[in-house]
mmCIF file of C-alpha atoms in Angstrom:
data_model
loop_
_atom_site.group_PDB
_atom_site.id
_atom_site.type_symbol
_atom_site.label_atom_id
_atom_site.label_comp_id
_atom_site.label_asym_id
_atom_site.label_seq_id
_atom_site.Cartn_x
_atom_site.Cartn_y
_atom_site.Cartn_z
ATOM 1 C CA UNK A 59 2.959 -25.066 -2.316
ATOM 2 C CA UNK A 60 0.106 -24.424 -4.726
ATOM 3 C CA UNK A 61 -2.109 -21.622 -5.980
ATOM 4 C CA UNK A 62 -5.749 -21.187 -6.983
ATOM 5 C CA UNK A 63 -7.533 -18.257 -8.592
ATOM 6 C CA UNK A 64 -11.171 -17.422 -9.116
ATOM 7 C CA UNK A 65 -13.348 -14.719 -10.659
ATOM 8 C CA UNK A 66 -16.194 -13.534 -8.422
ATOM 9 C CA UNK A 67 -18.984 -11.312 -9.768
ATOM 10 C CA UNK A 68 -20.807 -9.102 -7.308
ATOM 11 C CA UNK A 69 -23.737 -6.822 -7.826
ATOM 12 C CA UNK A 70 -24.176 -4.456 -4.884
ATOM 13 C CA UNK A 71 -27.797 -3.434 -4.338
ATOM 14 C CA UNK A 72 -26.900 0.184 -3.608
ATOM 15 C CA UNK A 73 -24.097 2.750 -3.856
ATOM 16 C CA UNK A 74 -21.686 2.867 -0.919
ATOM 17 C CA UNK A 75 -20.274 0.068 1.193
ATOM 18 C CA UNK A 76 -21.512 -3.520 0.805
ATOM 19 C CA UNK A 77 -19.886 -6.182 2.932
ATOM 20 C CA UNK A 78 -18.536 -9.096 0.875
ATOM 21 C CA UNK A 79 -16.661 -10.974 3.615
ATOM 22 C CA UNK A 80 -19.167 -13.835 3.433
ATOM 23 C CA UNK A 81 -18.737 -14.508 -0.286
ATOM 24 C CA UNK A 82 -14.950 -14.525 0.028
ATOM 25 C CA UNK A 83 -14.939 -16.660 3.188
ATOM 26 C CA UNK A 84 -17.215 -19.217 1.506
ATOM 27 C CA UNK A 85 -14.939 -19.539 -1.527
ATOM 28 C CA UNK A 86 -11.859 -19.764 0.685
ATOM 29 C CA UNK A 87 -13.339 -22.522 2.854
ATOM 30 C CA UNK A 88 -13.736 -24.727 -0.232
ATOM 31 C CA UNK A 89 -10.074 -24.431 -1.323
ATOM 32 C CA UNK A 90 -7.327 -26.967 -0.638
ATOM 33 C CA UNK A 91 -4.938 -24.249 0.619
ATOM 34 C CA UNK A 92 -5.204 -23.805 4.406
ATOM 35 C CA UNK A 93 -2.168 -21.603 5.137
ATOM 36 C CA UNK A 94 -1.127 -18.856 2.758
ATOM 37 C CA UNK A 95 -1.869 -15.457 1.285
ATOM 38 C CA UNK A 96 -5.142 -14.316 -0.290
ATOM 39 C CA UNK A 97 -5.149 -11.376 -2.702
ATOM 40 C CA UNK A 98 -8.439 -9.743 -3.649
ATOM 41 C CA UNK A 99 -8.231 -7.658 -6.815
ATOM 42 C CA UNK A 100 -10.988 -5.388 -8.181
ATOM 43 C CA UNK A 101 -11.094 -4.905 -11.966
ATOM 44 C CA UNK A 102 -12.681 -1.430 -11.859
ATOM 45 C CA UNK A 103 -11.704 2.175 -11.190
ATOM 46 C CA UNK A 104 -15.034 3.709 -10.189
ATOM 47 C CA UNK A 105 -15.482 1.292 -7.282
ATOM 48 C CA UNK A 106 -12.930 0.176 -4.695
ATOM 49 C CA UNK A 107 -12.190 -2.141 -1.778
ATOM 50 C CA UNK A 108 -11.933 -1.356 1.908
ATOM 51 C CA UNK A 109 -11.356 -3.272 5.123
ATOM 52 C CA UNK A 110 -13.408 -1.576 7.810
ATOM 53 C CA UNK A 111 -15.374 -2.099 11.016
ATOM 54 C CA UNK A 112 -18.428 -4.306 10.543
ATOM 55 C CA UNK A 113 -20.002 -3.839 13.972
ATOM 56 C CA UNK A 114 -21.900 -0.511 13.973
ATOM 57 C CA UNK A 115 -23.539 0.268 10.575
ATOM 58 C CA UNK A 116 -23.186 3.976 11.418
ATOM 59 C CA UNK A 117 -19.450 3.624 10.728
ATOM 60 C CA UNK A 118 -20.243 2.707 7.118
ATOM 61 C CA UNK A 119 -22.712 5.596 6.771
ATOM 62 C CA UNK A 120 -20.146 8.066 8.154
ATOM 63 C CA UNK A 121 -17.439 6.742 5.825
ATOM 64 C CA UNK A 122 -19.742 7.116 2.829
ATOM 65 C CA UNK A 123 -20.660 10.669 3.857
ATOM 66 C CA UNK A 124 -16.990 11.599 4.321
ATOM 67 C CA UNK A 125 -16.003 10.487 0.823
ATOM 68 C CA UNK A 126 -19.031 12.172 -0.767
ATOM 69 C CA UNK A 127 -18.053 15.429 0.920
ATOM 70 C CA UNK A 128 -14.340 15.102 0.121
ATOM 71 C CA UNK A 129 -14.923 14.438 -3.599
ATOM 72 C CA UNK A 130 -18.388 15.839 -4.347
ATOM 73 C CA UNK A 131 -20.272 15.886 -7.588
ATOM 74 C CA UNK A 132 -20.566 19.344 -9.050
ATOM 75 C CA UNK A 133 -20.783 21.348 -12.217
ATOM 76 C CA UNK A 134 -17.511 22.860 -13.162
ATOM 77 C CA UNK A 135 -15.394 20.912 -10.676
ATOM 78 C CA UNK A 136 -14.114 18.389 -13.205
ATOM 79 C CA UNK A 137 -13.096 18.238 -16.870
ATOM 80 C CA UNK A 138 -14.144 14.580 -17.221
ATOM 81 C CA UNK A 139 -17.939 14.714 -17.505
ATOM 82 C CA UNK A 140 -18.645 12.455 -20.460
ATOM 83 C CA UNK A 141 -19.700 9.480 -18.330
ATOM 84 C CA UNK A 142 -22.013 11.474 -16.052
ATOM 85 C CA UNK A 143 -21.528 13.785 -13.063
ATOM 86 C CA UNK A 144 -20.881 10.886 -10.680
ATOM 87 C CA UNK A 145 -18.024 9.324 -12.659
ATOM 88 C CA UNK A 146 -15.101 11.612 -11.829
ATOM 89 C CA UNK A 147 -15.914 11.727 -8.081
ATOM 90 C CA UNK A 148 -16.041 7.911 -8.294
ATOM 91 C CA UNK A 149 -12.491 7.764 -9.702
ATOM 92 C CA UNK A 150 -11.207 10.086 -6.967
ATOM 93 C CA UNK A 151 -12.869 8.113 -4.168
ATOM 94 C CA UNK A 152 -11.414 4.968 -5.718
ATOM 95 C CA UNK A 153 -7.917 6.489 -5.835
ATOM 96 C CA UNK A 154 -8.136 7.292 -2.116
ATOM 97 C CA UNK A 155 -9.053 3.723 -1.154
ATOM 98 C CA UNK A 156 -7.914 0.304 -2.470
ATOM 99 C CA UNK A 157 -7.975 -1.673 -5.702
ATOM 100 C CA UNK A 158 -6.456 -4.746 -4.048
ATOM 101 C CA UNK A 159 -6.217 -6.273 -0.604
ATOM 102 C CA UNK A 160 -3.858 -9.001 0.606
ATOM 103 C CA UNK A 161 -4.790 -10.949 3.723
ATOM 104 C CA UNK A 162 -2.839 -13.831 5.304
ATOM 105 C CA UNK A 163 -4.806 -17.084 5.594
ATOM 106 C CA UNK A 164 -4.546 -19.464 8.528
ATOM 107 C CA UNK A 165 -6.532 -22.714 8.986
ATOM 108 C CA UNK A 166 -8.525 -21.862 5.868
ATOM 109 C CA UNK A 167 -9.674 -18.485 7.179
ATOM 110 C CA UNK A 168 -8.551 -14.904 6.571
ATOM 111 C CA UNK A 169 -6.615 -13.472 9.519
ATOM 112 C CA UNK A 170 -9.131 -10.619 9.923
ATOM 113 C CA UNK A 171 -9.356 -8.845 13.266
ATOM 114 C CA UNK A 172 -12.474 -9.307 15.407
ATOM 115 C CA UNK A 173 -14.233 -6.257 13.947
ATOM 116 C CA UNK A 174 -12.883 -6.282 10.410
ATOM 117 C CA UNK A 175 -15.038 -6.848 7.338
ATOM 118 C CA UNK A 176 -14.201 -6.620 3.625
ATOM 119 C CA UNK A 177 -16.281 -4.115 1.700
ATOM 120 C CA UNK A 178 -16.946 -3.393 -1.924
ATOM 121 C CA UNK A 179 -17.208 0.406 -2.149
ATOM 122 C CA UNK A 180 -19.481 1.281 -5.090
ATOM 123 C CA UNK A 181 -18.916 4.912 -6.052
ATOM 124 C CA UNK A 182 -21.364 5.192 -8.975
ATOM 125 C CA UNK A 183 -24.997 6.136 -8.370
ATOM 126 C CA UNK A 184 -26.309 3.193 -10.366
ATOM 127 C CA UNK A 185 -24.682 0.022 -8.978
ATOM 128 C CA UNK A 186 -23.383 -2.364 -11.605
ATOM 129 C CA UNK A 187 -21.873 -5.838 -11.651
ATOM 130 C CA UNK A 188 -18.308 -5.694 -10.349
ATOM 131 C CA UNK A 189 -15.707 -8.373 -10.894
ATOM 132 C CA UNK A 190 -13.164 -9.474 -8.305
ATOM 133 C CA UNK A 191 -10.193 -11.754 -8.957
ATOM 134 C CA UNK A 192 -9.246 -13.883 -5.951
ATOM 135 C CA UNK A 193 -5.733 -15.343 -5.859
ATOM 136 C CA UNK A 194 -4.662 -17.768 -3.137
ATOM 137 C CA UNK A 195 -1.166 -19.161 -2.715
ATOM 138 C CA UNK A 196 0.086 -21.459 0.025
ATOM 139 C CA UNK A 197 -0.150 -24.990 1.404
ATOM 140 C CA UNK B 162 9.534 -22.509 -1.844
ATOM 141 C CA UNK B 163 8.236 -22.139 1.704
ATOM 142 C CA UNK B 164 6.220 -19.782 3.882
ATOM 143 C CA UNK B 165 6.324 -18.567 7.472
ATOM 144 C CA UNK B 166 3.853 -16.448 9.411
ATOM 145 C CA UNK B 167 4.041 -14.673 12.738
ATOM 146 C CA UNK B 168 1.874 -12.539 15.024
ATOM 147 C CA UNK B 169 3.590 -9.411 16.319
ATOM 148 C CA UNK B 170 2.050 -7.312 19.120
ATOM 149 C CA UNK B 171 2.969 -3.651 19.263
ATOM 150 C CA UNK B 172 2.030 -1.025 21.795
ATOM 151 C CA UNK B 173 2.788 2.458 20.475
ATOM 152 C CA UNK B 174 3.617 4.922 23.260
ATOM 153 C CA UNK B 175 1.603 7.728 21.670
ATOM 154 C CA UNK B 176 -1.023 8.492 19.013
ATOM 155 C CA UNK B 177 0.282 9.150 15.522
ATOM 156 C CA UNK B 178 3.150 7.543 13.644
ATOM 157 C CA UNK B 179 5.497 5.075 15.343
ATOM 158 C CA UNK B 180 8.215 3.478 13.258
ATOM 159 C CA UNK B 181 8.168 -0.325 13.420
ATOM 160 C CA UNK B 182 10.754 -1.092 10.722
ATOM 161 C CA UNK B 183 13.174 -2.408 13.366
ATOM 162 C CA UNK B 184 10.794 -4.994 14.834
ATOM 163 C CA UNK B 185 9.906 -6.309 11.368
ATOM 164 C CA UNK B 186 13.514 -6.334 10.146
ATOM 165 C CA UNK B 187 14.591 -8.275 13.251
ATOM 166 C CA UNK B 188 11.934 -10.959 12.734
ATOM 167 C CA UNK B 189 12.750 -11.193 9.029
ATOM 168 C CA UNK B 190 16.487 -11.623 9.635
ATOM 169 C CA UNK B 191 15.774 -14.744 11.709
ATOM 170 C CA UNK B 192 13.715 -16.487 8.997
ATOM 171 C CA UNK B 193 14.987 -19.155 6.597
ATOM 172 C CA UNK B 194 13.473 -17.340 3.575
ATOM 173 C CA UNK B 195 15.997 -14.961 1.955
ATOM 174 C CA UNK B 196 14.235 -14.067 -1.311
ATOM 175 C CA UNK B 197 10.493 -13.583 -1.449
ATOM 176 C CA UNK B 198 7.510 -11.422 -0.528
ATOM 177 C CA UNK B 199 6.643 -10.102 2.927
ATOM 178 C CA UNK B 200 3.063 -9.071 3.691
ATOM 179 C CA UNK B 201 2.334 -7.039 6.816
ATOM 180 C CA UNK B 202 -1.326 -7.135 7.856
ATOM 181 C CA UNK B 203 -2.910 -5.028 10.626
ATOM 182 C CA UNK B 204 -5.903 -6.555 12.438
ATOM 183 C CA UNK B 205 -7.532 -3.220 13.347
ATOM 184 C CA UNK B 206 -9.627 -0.491 11.722
ATOM 185 C CA UNK B 207 -8.870 2.493 13.965
ATOM 186 C CA UNK B 208 -5.126 2.283 13.297
ATOM 187 C CA UNK B 209 -3.329 1.767 9.978
ATOM 188 C CA UNK B 210 0.010 1.201 8.249
ATOM 189 C CA UNK B 211 2.084 3.588 6.191
ATOM 190 C CA UNK B 212 5.426 3.552 4.413
ATOM 191 C CA UNK B 213 6.921 7.019 4.736
ATOM 192 C CA UNK B 214 10.121 9.002 5.001
ATOM 193 C CA UNK B 215 12.057 8.249 8.171
ATOM 194 C CA UNK B 216 14.708 10.974 7.866
ATOM 195 C CA UNK B 217 13.189 14.268 9.114
ATOM 196 C CA UNK B 218 10.728 13.753 12.036
ATOM 197 C CA UNK B 219 8.910 16.901 10.881
ATOM 198 C CA UNK B 220 7.528 14.834 7.986
ATOM 199 C CA UNK B 221 5.741 12.598 10.487
ATOM 200 C CA UNK B 222 4.401 15.580 12.447
ATOM 201 C CA UNK B 223 3.092 17.200 9.243
ATOM 202 C CA UNK B 224 1.445 13.948 8.141
ATOM 203 C CA UNK B 225 -0.268 13.573 11.529
ATOM 204 C CA UNK B 226 -1.483 17.203 11.392
ATOM 205 C CA UNK B 227 -2.824 16.730 7.866
ATOM 206 C CA UNK B 228 -4.935 13.708 8.778
ATOM 207 C CA UNK B 229 -6.240 15.375 11.963
ATOM 208 C CA UNK B 230 -7.361 18.335 9.909
ATOM 209 C CA UNK B 231 -8.834 16.247 7.081
ATOM 210 C CA UNK B 232 -10.919 14.057 9.426
ATOM 211 C CA UNK B 233 -11.297 16.082 12.612
ATOM 212 C CA UNK B 234 -13.107 15.179 15.787
ATOM 213 C CA UNK B 235 -16.249 17.198 16.323
ATOM 214 C CA UNK B 236 -19.736 17.182 17.736
ATOM 215 C CA UNK B 237 -22.318 16.643 15.096
ATOM 216 C CA UNK B 238 -19.924 15.581 12.356
ATOM 217 C CA UNK B 239 -20.544 11.849 12.749
ATOM 218 C CA UNK B 240 -23.373 9.479 13.615
ATOM 219 C CA UNK B 241 -21.042 6.909 15.149
ATOM 220 C CA UNK B 242 -20.185 8.327 18.569
ATOM 221 C CA UNK B 243 -20.673 5.342 20.873
ATOM 222 C CA UNK B 244 -16.964 4.554 21.156
ATOM 223 C CA UNK B 245 -15.877 8.133 21.845
ATOM 224 C CA UNK B 246 -15.345 11.245 19.724
ATOM 225 C CA UNK B 247 -11.997 10.005 18.412
ATOM 226 C CA UNK B 248 -13.284 6.682 17.036
ATOM 227 C CA UNK B 249 -15.003 7.740 13.810
ATOM 228 C CA UNK B 250 -12.138 10.062 12.731
ATOM 229 C CA UNK B 251 -9.863 7.073 13.432
ATOM 230 C CA UNK B 252 -11.830 4.871 11.006
ATOM 231 C CA UNK B 253 -11.711 7.551 8.310
ATOM 232 C CA UNK B 254 -7.963 8.118 8.683
ATOM 233 C CA UNK B 255 -7.539 4.339 8.542
ATOM 234 C CA UNK B 256 -9.604 4.097 5.346
ATOM 235 C CA UNK B 257 -7.365 6.717 3.691
ATOM 236 C CA UNK B 258 -4.156 4.821 4.480
ATOM 237 C CA UNK B 259 -3.305 1.081 4.537
ATOM 238 C CA UNK B 260 -4.362 -2.073 6.356
ATOM 239 C CA UNK B 261 -1.692 -4.170 4.635
ATOM 240 C CA UNK B 262 1.669 -3.669 2.996
ATOM 241 C CA UNK B 263 3.563 -6.058 0.716
ATOM 242 C CA UNK B 264 7.305 -5.601 0.308
ATOM 243 C CA UNK B 265 9.678 -7.753 -1.785
ATOM 244 C CA UNK B 266 12.507 -9.339 0.209
ATOM 245 C CA UNK B 267 16.046 -9.769 -1.103
ATOM 246 C CA UNK B 268 18.991 -11.267 0.828
ATOM 247 C CA UNK B 269 16.816 -11.429 3.925
ATOM 248 C CA UNK B 270 15.980 -7.722 3.892
ATOM 249 C CA UNK B 271 12.949 -5.715 2.754
ATOM 250 C CA UNK B 272 13.595 -3.855 -0.517
ATOM 251 C CA UNK B 273 12.839 -0.485 1.135
ATOM 252 C CA UNK B 274 14.207 2.656 -0.457
ATOM 253 C CA UNK B 275 16.953 4.606 1.309
ATOM 254 C CA UNK B 276 14.502 6.873 3.158
ATOM 255 C CA UNK B 277 11.562 4.532 3.638
ATOM 256 C CA UNK B 278 10.366 3.353 7.034
ATOM 257 C CA UNK B 279 7.303 1.316 8.019
ATOM 258 C CA UNK B 280 4.968 3.048 10.433
ATOM 259 C CA UNK B 281 2.103 2.005 12.638
ATOM 260 C CA UNK B 282 -0.365 4.900 12.495
ATOM 261 C CA UNK B 283 -2.360 4.959 15.750
ATOM 262 C CA UNK B 284 -5.505 7.027 15.262
ATOM 263 C CA UNK B 285 -7.041 6.690 18.749
ATOM 264 C CA UNK B 286 -6.110 9.143 21.505
ATOM 265 C CA UNK B 287 -5.296 6.363 23.963
ATOM 266 C CA UNK B 288 -2.800 4.010 22.302
ATOM 267 C CA UNK B 289 -3.581 0.322 22.695
ATOM 268 C CA UNK B 290 -1.881 -2.950 21.836
ATOM 269 C CA UNK B 291 -2.088 -3.546 18.080
ATOM 270 C CA UNK B 292 -1.585 -6.889 16.399
ATOM 271 C CA UNK B 293 0.217 -7.405 13.100
ATOM 272 C CA UNK B 294 0.302 -10.623 11.094
ATOM 273 C CA UNK B 295 3.516 -11.087 9.123
ATOM 274 C CA UNK B 296 3.456 -13.515 6.182
ATOM 275 C CA UNK B 297 6.608 -14.392 4.273
ATOM 276 C CA UNK B 298 6.764 -16.603 1.196
ATOM 277 C CA UNK B 299 9.798 -17.446 -0.921
ATOM 278 C CA UNK B 300 13.079 -19.353 -0.880
ATOM 279 C CA UNK C 178 6.300 -22.840 -8.127
ATOM 280 C CA UNK C 179 9.016 -20.243 -8.710
ATOM 281 C CA UNK C 180 9.686 -16.544 -8.278
ATOM 282 C CA UNK C 181 11.475 -13.796 -10.203
ATOM 283 C CA UNK C 182 12.283 -10.227 -9.229
ATOM 284 C CA UNK C 183 13.490 -7.240 -11.169
ATOM 285 C CA UNK C 184 14.447 -3.597 -10.629
ATOM 286 C CA UNK C 185 12.893 -1.191 -13.112
ATOM 287 C CA UNK C 186 14.039 2.437 -13.372
ATOM 288 C CA UNK C 187 11.580 4.979 -14.699
ATOM 289 C CA UNK C 188 12.023 8.632 -15.400
ATOM 290 C CA UNK C 189 8.668 10.368 -15.883
ATOM 291 C CA UNK C 190 8.870 13.351 -18.213
ATOM 292 C CA UNK C 191 6.559 15.479 -16.053
ATOM 293 C CA UNK C 192 4.960 15.708 -12.609
ATOM 294 C CA UNK C 193 1.631 13.919 -12.180
ATOM 295 C CA UNK C 194 0.449 10.621 -13.614
ATOM 296 C CA UNK C 195 2.521 8.691 -16.151
ATOM 297 C CA UNK C 196 1.222 5.352 -17.354
ATOM 298 C CA UNK C 197 3.741 2.530 -16.891
ATOM 299 C CA UNK C 198 1.522 -0.437 -17.806
ATOM 300 C CA UNK C 199 3.526 -1.030 -20.986
ATOM 301 C CA UNK C 200 6.921 -1.344 -19.258
ATOM 302 C CA UNK C 201 5.515 -3.791 -16.709
ATOM 303 C CA UNK C 202 3.586 -5.828 -19.276
ATOM 304 C CA UNK C 203 6.708 -6.144 -21.422
ATOM 305 C CA UNK C 204 8.808 -7.444 -18.535
ATOM 306 C CA UNK C 205 6.053 -9.832 -17.467
ATOM 307 C CA UNK C 206 5.657 -11.300 -20.969
ATOM 308 C CA UNK C 207 9.323 -12.346 -20.926
ATOM 309 C CA UNK C 208 9.072 -14.283 -17.630
ATOM 310 C CA UNK C 209 8.648 -18.055 -17.282
ATOM 311 C CA UNK C 210 5.790 -17.618 -14.769
ATOM 312 C CA UNK C 211 2.380 -17.590 -16.518
ATOM 313 C CA UNK C 212 -0.014 -17.893 -13.538
ATOM 314 C CA UNK C 213 0.704 -16.155 -10.263
ATOM 315 C CA UNK C 214 0.889 -12.880 -8.373
ATOM 316 C CA UNK C 215 2.800 -9.759 -9.399
ATOM 317 C CA UNK C 216 3.774 -7.188 -6.772
ATOM 318 C CA UNK C 217 4.955 -3.747 -7.854
ATOM 319 C CA UNK C 218 6.844 -1.885 -5.148
ATOM 320 C CA UNK C 219 7.977 1.764 -5.327
ATOM 321 C CA UNK C 220 11.124 2.673 -3.367
ATOM 322 C CA UNK C 221 10.175 6.334 -2.796
ATOM 323 C CA UNK C 222 7.912 8.401 -0.543
ATOM 324 C CA UNK C 223 7.424 11.546 -2.644
ATOM 325 C CA UNK C 224 5.959 9.593 -5.560
ATOM 326 C CA UNK C 225 3.371 6.815 -5.499
ATOM 327 C CA UNK C 226 1.499 4.206 -7.547
ATOM 328 C CA UNK C 227 -2.112 4.181 -8.680
ATOM 329 C CA UNK C 228 -4.347 1.956 -10.760
ATOM 330 C CA UNK C 229 -6.742 4.203 -12.633
ATOM 331 C CA UNK C 230 -8.754 4.649 -15.810
ATOM 332 C CA UNK C 231 -6.574 4.929 -18.906
ATOM 333 C CA UNK C 232 -9.288 5.847 -21.421
ATOM 334 C CA UNK C 233 -10.005 9.593 -21.089
ATOM 335 C CA UNK C 234 -6.857 11.648 -20.253
ATOM 336 C CA UNK C 235 -9.122 14.163 -18.514
ATOM 337 C CA UNK C 236 -9.497 11.641 -15.686
ATOM 338 C CA UNK C 237 -5.769 11.879 -15.033
ATOM 339 C CA UNK C 238 -5.841 15.694 -15.154
ATOM 340 C CA UNK C 239 -8.756 15.801 -12.693
ATOM 341 C CA UNK C 240 -7.028 13.378 -10.330
ATOM 342 C CA UNK C 241 -3.857 15.485 -10.379
ATOM 343 C CA UNK C 242 -5.866 18.660 -9.701
ATOM 344 C CA UNK C 243 -7.713 17.016 -6.815
ATOM 345 C CA UNK C 244 -4.524 15.971 -5.026
ATOM 346 C CA UNK C 245 -2.892 19.374 -5.589
ATOM 347 C CA UNK C 246 -5.905 21.049 -4.013
ATOM 348 C CA UNK C 247 -6.180 18.561 -1.140
ATOM 349 C CA UNK C 248 -2.515 18.880 -0.144
ATOM 350 C CA UNK C 249 -1.366 22.225 -1.565
ATOM 351 C CA UNK C 250 2.016 23.849 -1.375
ATOM 352 C CA UNK C 251 2.062 26.896 0.856
ATOM 353 C CA UNK C 252 4.134 28.930 3.227
ATOM 354 C CA UNK C 253 3.351 28.175 6.813
ATOM 355 C CA UNK C 254 1.328 25.024 6.150
ATOM 356 C CA UNK C 255 4.132 22.595 6.970
ATOM 357 C CA UNK C 256 7.098 22.308 9.341
ATOM 358 C CA UNK C 257 9.106 20.221 6.878
ATOM 359 C CA UNK C 258 10.434 22.732 4.354
ATOM 360 C CA UNK C 259 14.106 21.807 4.078
ATOM 361 C CA UNK C 260 13.707 19.916 0.783
ATOM 362 C CA UNK C 261 11.632 22.622 -0.922
ATOM 363 C CA UNK C 262 7.985 23.711 -0.793
ATOM 364 C CA UNK C 263 6.833 20.783 -2.933
ATOM 365 C CA UNK C 264 8.312 18.033 -0.752
ATOM 366 C CA UNK C 265 5.832 17.855 2.132
ATOM 367 C CA UNK C 266 2.754 17.980 -0.151
ATOM 368 C CA UNK C 267 4.450 15.159 -2.091
ATOM 369 C CA UNK C 268 4.679 12.995 1.046
ATOM 370 C CA UNK C 269 1.017 13.626 1.880
ATOM 371 C CA UNK C 270 -0.174 12.808 -1.650
ATOM 372 C CA UNK C 271 1.962 9.666 -1.480
ATOM 373 C CA UNK C 272 0.433 8.655 1.864
ATOM 374 C CA UNK C 273 -3.065 8.941 0.356
ATOM 375 C CA UNK C 274 -2.257 6.651 -2.577
ATOM 376 C CA UNK C 275 -0.114 3.478 -2.872
ATOM 377 C CA UNK C 276 3.488 2.400 -2.422
ATOM 378 C CA UNK C 277 2.781 -1.124 -3.681
ATOM 379 C CA UNK C 278 0.289 -2.865 -5.909
ATOM 380 C CA UNK C 279 -0.415 -6.592 -6.184
ATOM 381 C CA UNK C 280 -2.100 -7.895 -9.307
ATOM 382 C CA UNK C 281 -2.960 -11.530 -10.132
ATOM 383 C CA UNK C 282 -1.365 -12.828 -13.348
ATOM 384 C CA UNK C 283 -3.091 -15.182 -15.756
ATOM 385 C CA UNK C 284 -1.633 -16.483 -19.061
ATOM 386 C CA UNK C 285 1.339 -14.187 -18.582
ATOM 387 C CA UNK C 286 -0.763 -11.028 -18.309
ATOM 388 C CA UNK C 287 -1.955 -8.910 -15.389
ATOM 389 C CA UNK C 288 -5.662 -9.402 -14.644
ATOM 390 C CA UNK C 289 -6.363 -5.691 -15.184
ATOM 391 C CA UNK C 290 -9.888 -4.605 -16.012
ATOM 392 C CA UNK C 291 -10.670 -3.269 -19.490
ATOM 393 C CA UNK C 292 -10.037 0.361 -18.511
ATOM 394 C CA UNK C 293 -7.343 -0.057 -15.878
ATOM 395 C CA UNK C 294 -3.813 1.250 -16.267
ATOM 396 C CA UNK C 295 -0.913 1.367 -13.809
ATOM 397 C CA UNK C 296 0.425 4.828 -13.127
ATOM 398 C CA UNK C 297 3.526 6.259 -11.532
ATOM 399 C CA UNK C 298 2.323 9.344 -9.663
ATOM 400 C CA UNK C 299 5.218 11.835 -9.469
ATOM 401 C CA UNK C 300 4.501 14.387 -6.741
ATOM 402 C CA UNK C 301 7.670 16.507 -6.993
ATOM 403 C CA UNK C 302 7.846 19.442 -9.412
ATOM 404 C CA UNK C 303 11.111 18.249 -10.918
ATOM 405 C CA UNK C 304 10.662 14.628 -12.038
ATOM 406 C CA UNK C 305 13.511 12.300 -11.085
ATOM 407 C CA UNK C 306 14.429 8.704 -11.749
ATOM 408 C CA UNK C 307 12.173 6.403 -9.732
ATOM 409 C CA UNK C 308 12.914 2.785 -8.973
ATOM 410 C CA UNK C 309 10.329 0.003 -8.927
ATOM 411 C CA UNK C 310 10.886 -3.521 -7.658
ATOM 412 C CA UNK C 311 8.802 -6.140 -9.471
ATOM 413 C CA UNK C 312 8.244 -9.476 -7.734
ATOM 414 C CA UNK C 313 6.481 -12.348 -9.480
ATOM 415 C CA UNK C 314 5.611 -15.675 -7.882
ATOM 416 C CA UNK C 315 3.725 -18.572 -9.438
ATOM 417 C CA UNK C 316 3.960 -21.304 -12.051
#
């Protein structure tokens, strides 16, 4: 039994959902652990992680629209305004989704379903560099 | 230290919450690992996982009603309609709940609280077979 | 490779978000595992866990207000009323946030981002003692 960890920096090109399955799969394929558990941890609170369908891009657009409507920007809605009008909605959308994901690994690959992809969900208007910590434990 | 993994197929009889604590507990009891960490991973994006109260069934009915109201079906609400009117609400309800759960294991049992049960949350109208991956690591 | 687990009892002084990063960090610093994975598991369904910004307290107030508005108390909204009018909203707010968190550990510390704190989110009006299970695996 052994473990490996890695810091991965990502800079999404736009707000909303950006698939990062490829970056994670590539790192995983190069590790000596073939069977185990992968944990993906995001070091931010105004972005989040999500496992969602990666077939029809309309699913991602509808998800983005849902979260924008559920936690909208708006004068007077929030006390916390010092970091801009998009910061507090970003924290709420983050709270409703995930800061970490754990996925079993088999034969060096994540046990994702046929239509599952891993997404970085950028909630700020101006995308910034986001840091993931990957932790893999197994054999 | 060792690890075991297992694929578990479940076919809920109805949409909404179906408790699956029993199936997971039974598998766990047969494993050689008594102390460790169990991860339960769902390979789908139109169903999800939830740990909730398993005492009063009204709690499950109220939870189901809440998510139906929060992400309703409806003409014109969503772009993604190719898989039926219940598919996009299913993805949203999935995004708001969990794709994976991790529960510490002690003496061969999950460390669930007195009233906690593990639920498969089927978001499609027509229930289908859903696949879980169980991963257990420990001693 | 080794593992350690621990039960931690917390009694928040008020409903809403209470930061518990300090209690967890203190326990972690005393463990022999320096590199690994920490899982924090909450044994309740009317409270939950959240990783959120710990800089501006207004963020916590806005998060609390959002969840109160999204799943309000109210006559006639819920079937489950036997444990008081604040119980069913508590289960819903719990379902929308987390029952467990997993955080990579490096040099004996959680790999939290600069502004991340771990919060116990008490959803009942009358705070009660809440039990966490901490599970740490690594080297």
